[in-house]
Amino acid sequence: MSSTAKSAGLAVVAVLAASLTGACEQPTVADTSPITIFPTPTPEPTPTPSAVPTTPVAKPPEPVWIDPSLGVLTSKLYTAGKVPAVRCVLPRPDLTSKAGMLRYARVLVTCMDKAWAPVVERSDAYFVAPEVFAYSLRNLSATPECADPPKEAIAFYHQSGQTGKICFEWEPYLDPDNPVRGLIDFQLTLSHEYGHHVQQSVGILTWYYRSQTTTGLLEDERRMELQASCLGAAFLGANNRTFQLTGRRLAIWQDIVRHDGDDYNQTTFRDHGSGANHAYWTNRAFASIDPASCNTFAAPAKRVS
């Protein structure tokens, strides 16, 4: 249609031009035939294809690696302040029976609850008191809460539900020949296991990094165990008058501390630290009464050997 219309228009112009040039030679003859004028077609616009909607694809975030040692190195426990002295009325020590030892242990743990609760809460953590149980290897079924105790251990701690459990074997602490030393050793053991409960409460037990090699794993365990003893000593130092850890009794405590380490155990595994390092961490915490003295995870390897 468009090309045909254009040709017809040119023919009309040619006829008119011929008539004008021959006007003097012959008369003009009017052309009465109708002229058809075809309108110039309006080109139809080419439709623009509509854009196909696309859903933006989110770029996956870069993986974030969290160093699991971060929580043990920078725990708020180290800046929570000193362990306070608390009012604690201990029962008369009766280390001659399971019932007597358990009664004393539960009062002692209640005293540690009072002292540690505000420190844990200042660490932005939630405090729940642990439970305490006494067991005998001769009759483990009588204390199912302490089933399957670790070999070569006379006390242990394990997390259970919202809280934790402190279990101790009561018979090894029977010492009729030296009841004072037996009592101090018992206090030291319970404060150490309670140190594990503090670690659990503030998240250190959850965060601490376990190496893949046996050597590294044992070193991590030593850091963990030495810290538990250190935290226990901070409590005993803050409450040394309540536990009469002065003078001769303090000297007994220090002697036990020096001889409580891998040098004296019956196994070949070194997972609690040497007696010298055990004494180093416990004595400094006893004097400072501050968890800041107990960051064993930031210490050089020689201090946790």
Tab-separated table of C-alpha atoms in Angstrom, residues 36-250:
chain	number	residue	atom	x	y	z
A	36	THR	CA	-7.463	10.484	-6.627
A	37	ILE	CA	-5.149	11.452	-3.812
A	38	PHE	CA	-4.066	8.658	-1.616
A	39	PRO	CA	-3.273	9.690	1.965
A	40	THR	CA	0.266	9.115	3.145
A	41	PRO	CA	0.049	6.178	5.460
A	42	THR	CA	1.137	6.673	9.015
A	43	PRO	CA	3.720	4.039	9.825
A	44	GLU	CA	2.628	1.792	12.644
A	45	PRO	CA	5.057	1.936	15.557
A	46	THR	CA	7.035	-1.190	16.166
A	47	PRO	CA	5.850	-2.543	19.473
A	48	THR	CA	8.474	-2.395	22.176
A	49	PRO	CA	8.726	-5.753	23.908
A	50	SER	CA	7.746	-5.465	27.517
A	51	ALA	CA	10.518	-6.158	29.984
A	52	VAL	CA	10.317	-9.556	31.581
A	53	PRO	CA	10.239	-9.051	35.364
A	54	THR	CA	13.211	-10.636	37.059
A	55	THR	CA	13.567	-11.539	40.695
A	56	PRO	CA	16.880	-10.288	42.082
A	57	VAL	CA	19.020	-13.150	43.338
A	58	ALA	CA	20.592	-12.354	46.689
A	59	LYS	CA	24.294	-12.987	46.889
A	60	PRO	CA	24.987	-15.581	49.541
A	61	PRO	CA	26.803	-14.080	52.512
A	62	GLU	CA	30.414	-14.851	53.013
A	63	PRO	CA	30.882	-17.632	55.577
A	64	VAL	CA	31.757	-16.303	59.009
A	65	TRP	CA	34.228	-18.345	61.001
A	66	ILE	CA	34.141	-17.862	64.731
A	67	ASP	CA	37.238	-18.834	66.626
A	68	PRO	CA	35.934	-21.113	69.380
A	69	SER	CA	38.786	-20.002	71.600
A	70	LEU	CA	37.400	-16.463	71.660
A	71	GLY	CA	34.987	-17.196	74.489
A	72	VAL	CA	37.650	-18.599	76.790
A	73	LEU	CA	40.158	-15.825	76.100
A	74	THR	CA	37.825	-12.849	76.450
A	75	SER	CA	35.177	-14.102	78.875
A	76	LYS	CA	33.576	-11.332	80.912
A	77	LEU	CA	34.362	-13.432	83.964
A	78	TYR	CA	37.868	-11.948	83.894
A	79	THR	CA	36.492	-8.426	84.364
A	80	ALA	CA	33.591	-9.261	86.689
A	81	GLY	CA	35.428	-8.291	89.848
A	82	LYS	CA	36.625	-10.070	92.953
A	83	VAL	CA	34.931	-12.946	94.722
A	84	PRO	CA	33.294	-11.610	97.881
A	85	ALA	CA	33.435	-12.937	101.386
A	86	VAL	CA	30.033	-14.310	102.387
A	87	ARG	CA	28.355	-15.278	105.597
A	88	CYS	CA	28.684	-19.034	105.884
A	89	VAL	CA	27.966	-21.179	108.930
A	90	LEU	CA	29.613	-24.539	108.391
A	91	PRO	CA	28.454	-27.616	110.275
A	92	ARG	CA	30.825	-29.473	112.543
A	93	PRO	CA	32.975	-31.569	110.183
A	94	ASP	CA	32.038	-35.236	110.249
A	95	LEU	CA	34.276	-37.005	107.785
A	96	THR	CA	33.508	-40.438	109.124
A	97	SER	CA	30.398	-41.306	107.140
A	98	LYS	CA	28.787	-40.661	103.778
A	99	ALA	CA	25.911	-38.772	105.383
A	100	GLY	CA	28.240	-36.542	107.393
A	101	MET	CA	30.437	-35.704	104.418
A	102	LEU	CA	27.474	-35.031	102.166
A	103	ARG	CA	25.902	-32.717	104.753
A	104	TYR	CA	29.144	-30.733	105.048
A	105	ALA	CA	29.614	-30.633	101.253
A	106	ARG	CA	26.150	-29.255	100.603
A	107	VAL	CA	26.603	-26.431	103.113
A	108	LEU	CA	29.991	-25.612	101.608
A	109	VAL	CA	28.541	-25.558	98.075
A	110	THR	CA	25.732	-23.276	99.270
A	111	CYS	CA	28.400	-20.881	100.549
A	112	MET	CA	30.047	-20.938	97.115
A	113	ASP	CA	26.659	-20.265	95.511
A	114	LYS	CA	26.346	-17.068	97.527
A	115	ALA	CA	29.820	-15.903	96.596
A	116	TRP	CA	29.808	-16.803	92.919
A	117	ALA	CA	26.249	-15.842	91.937
A	118	PRO	CA	26.916	-12.070	91.747
A	119	VAL	CA	30.220	-12.626	89.924
A	120	VAL	CA	28.549	-14.827	87.312
A	121	GLU	CA	25.734	-12.322	86.867
A	122	ARG	CA	28.241	-9.504	86.353
A	123	SER	CA	29.646	-11.698	83.570
A	124	ASP	CA	26.282	-11.342	81.774
A	125	ALA	CA	25.451	-14.962	82.526
A	126	TYR	CA	22.604	-16.705	84.305
A	127	PHE	CA	23.432	-18.491	87.531
A	128	VAL	CA	21.848	-21.758	88.638
A	129	ALA	CA	23.157	-23.574	91.706
A	130	PRO	CA	24.633	-27.051	91.167
A	131	GLU	CA	23.579	-30.241	92.887
A	132	VAL	CA	25.916	-32.289	95.084
A	133	PHE	CA	26.123	-36.069	95.430
A	134	ALA	CA	28.378	-38.560	97.201
A	135	TYR	CA	29.058	-41.985	95.721
A	136	SER	CA	31.013	-45.133	96.435
A	137	LEU	CA	32.710	-47.307	93.829
A	138	ARG	CA	31.501	-50.303	95.780
A	139	ASN	CA	27.878	-49.362	95.244
A	140	LEU	CA	27.452	-47.054	92.253
A	141	SER	CA	23.837	-48.095	91.768
A	142	ALA	CA	22.973	-46.260	94.984
A	143	THR	CA	23.875	-42.962	93.323
A	144	PRO	CA	22.669	-43.068	89.684
A	145	GLU	CA	23.343	-39.323	89.380
A	146	CYS	CA	27.057	-40.149	89.477
A	147	ALA	CA	27.057	-43.223	87.256
A	148	ASP	CA	30.181	-44.081	85.266
A	149	PRO	CA	32.723	-41.885	87.095
A	150	PRO	CA	36.019	-41.190	85.292
A	151	LYS	CA	38.832	-43.592	86.058
A	152	GLU	CA	41.449	-42.437	88.545
A	153	ALA	CA	39.155	-39.607	89.694
A	154	ILE	CA	37.732	-39.203	93.159
A	155	ALA	CA	35.462	-36.314	92.191
A	156	PHE	CA	34.025	-34.925	88.982
A	157	TYR	CA	31.600	-32.386	87.564
A	158	HIS	CA	29.147	-32.780	84.727
A	159	GLN	CA	26.546	-30.535	83.193
A	160	SER	CA	22.975	-31.737	83.511
A	161	GLY	CA	19.950	-29.907	82.123
A	162	GLN	CA	19.897	-26.293	83.286
A	163	THR	CA	22.446	-26.862	86.006
A	164	GLY	CA	25.362	-29.127	86.890
A	165	LYS	CA	26.258	-31.917	89.287
A	166	ILE	CA	29.226	-32.212	91.595
A	167	CYS	CA	29.982	-35.819	92.474
A	168	PHE	CA	32.629	-36.947	94.943
A	169	GLU	CA	33.747	-40.345	96.138
A	170	TRP	CA	33.460	-40.056	99.873
A	171	GLU	CA	35.601	-42.961	101.149
A	172	PRO	CA	39.058	-41.675	100.069
A	173	TYR	CA	38.664	-38.691	102.401
A	174	LEU	CA	38.364	-40.790	105.512
A	175	ASP	CA	41.591	-40.033	107.350
A	176	PRO	CA	41.317	-40.823	111.042
A	177	ASP	CA	45.047	-40.243	111.536
A	178	ASN	CA	44.980	-36.697	110.163
A	179	PRO	CA	41.403	-35.380	110.044
A	180	VAL	CA	42.525	-31.748	109.625
A	181	ARG	CA	44.466	-32.542	106.448
A	182	GLY	CA	41.569	-34.679	105.205
A	183	LEU	CA	39.132	-31.792	105.723
A	184	ILE	CA	41.370	-29.257	103.955
A	185	ASP	CA	41.865	-31.661	101.055
A	186	PHE	CA	38.098	-32.136	100.875
A	187	GLN	CA	37.520	-28.364	100.791
A	188	LEU	CA	40.110	-28.022	98.038
A	189	THR	CA	38.453	-30.750	95.958
A	190	LEU	CA	34.965	-29.283	96.238
A	191	SER	CA	36.177	-25.791	95.380
A	192	HIS	CA	37.930	-27.189	92.287
A	193	GLU	CA	34.780	-28.955	91.066
A	194	TYR	CA	32.798	-25.805	91.764
A	195	GLY	CA	35.302	-23.985	89.575
A	196	HIS	CA	34.072	-26.170	86.721
A	197	HIS	CA	30.533	-25.064	87.507
A	198	VAL	CA	31.611	-21.434	87.220
A	199	GLN	CA	33.188	-22.254	83.852
A	200	GLN	CA	29.948	-23.864	82.755
A	201	SER	CA	27.844	-20.947	83.996
A	202	VAL	CA	29.735	-18.308	82.002
A	203	GLY	CA	30.117	-20.446	78.871
A	204	ILE	CA	33.805	-21.309	79.086
A	205	LEU	CA	33.149	-25.056	79.100
A	206	THR	CA	31.076	-24.629	75.944
A	207	TRP	CA	33.514	-22.388	74.108
A	208	TYR	CA	36.921	-23.722	74.865
A	209	TYR	CA	38.777	-25.051	71.877
A	210	ARG	CA	39.746	-28.699	71.653
A	211	SER	CA	42.756	-29.283	69.430
A	212	GLN	CA	42.804	-32.105	66.909
A	213	THR	CA	46.100	-33.542	68.080
A	214	THR	CA	46.524	-35.521	71.274
A	215	THR	CA	49.212	-33.140	72.498
A	216	GLY	CA	47.016	-30.120	71.888
A	217	LEU	CA	44.003	-31.791	73.449
A	218	LEU	CA	45.873	-32.559	76.645
A	219	GLU	CA	47.179	-28.997	76.819
A	220	ASP	CA	43.635	-27.660	76.502
A	221	GLU	CA	42.551	-29.991	79.281
A	222	ARG	CA	45.360	-28.761	81.502
A	223	ARG	CA	44.324	-25.163	80.900
A	224	MET	CA	40.763	-26.079	81.813
A	225	GLU	CA	41.684	-27.995	84.973
A	226	LEU	CA	44.201	-25.449	86.194
A	227	GLN	CA	41.613	-22.713	85.730
A	228	ALA	CA	39.083	-24.656	87.798
A	229	SER	CA	41.588	-24.935	90.654
A	230	CYS	CA	42.405	-21.251	90.280
A	231	LEU	CA	38.750	-20.221	90.524
A	232	GLY	CA	38.276	-22.467	93.544
A	233	ALA	CA	41.268	-20.862	95.236
A	234	ALA	CA	39.836	-17.384	94.627
A	235	PHE	CA	36.798	-18.353	96.670
A	236	LEU	CA	38.852	-19.920	99.463
A	237	GLY	CA	41.103	-16.866	99.589
A	238	ALA	CA	38.127	-14.520	99.884
A	239	ASN	CA	36.689	-16.669	102.675
A	240	ASN	CA	39.898	-17.860	104.314
A	241	ARG	CA	38.736	-16.878	107.793
A	242	THR	CA	35.569	-18.925	107.496
A	243	PHE	CA	37.618	-21.972	106.515
A	244	GLN	CA	40.425	-21.140	108.937
A	245	LEU	CA	42.997	-21.183	106.144
A	246	THR	CA	45.597	-19.228	108.041
A	247	GLY	CA	48.785	-20.159	109.832
A	248	ARG	CA	49.383	-23.881	110.085
A	249	ARG	CA	46.202	-24.794	108.217
A	250	LEU	CA	47.190	-22.546	105.325
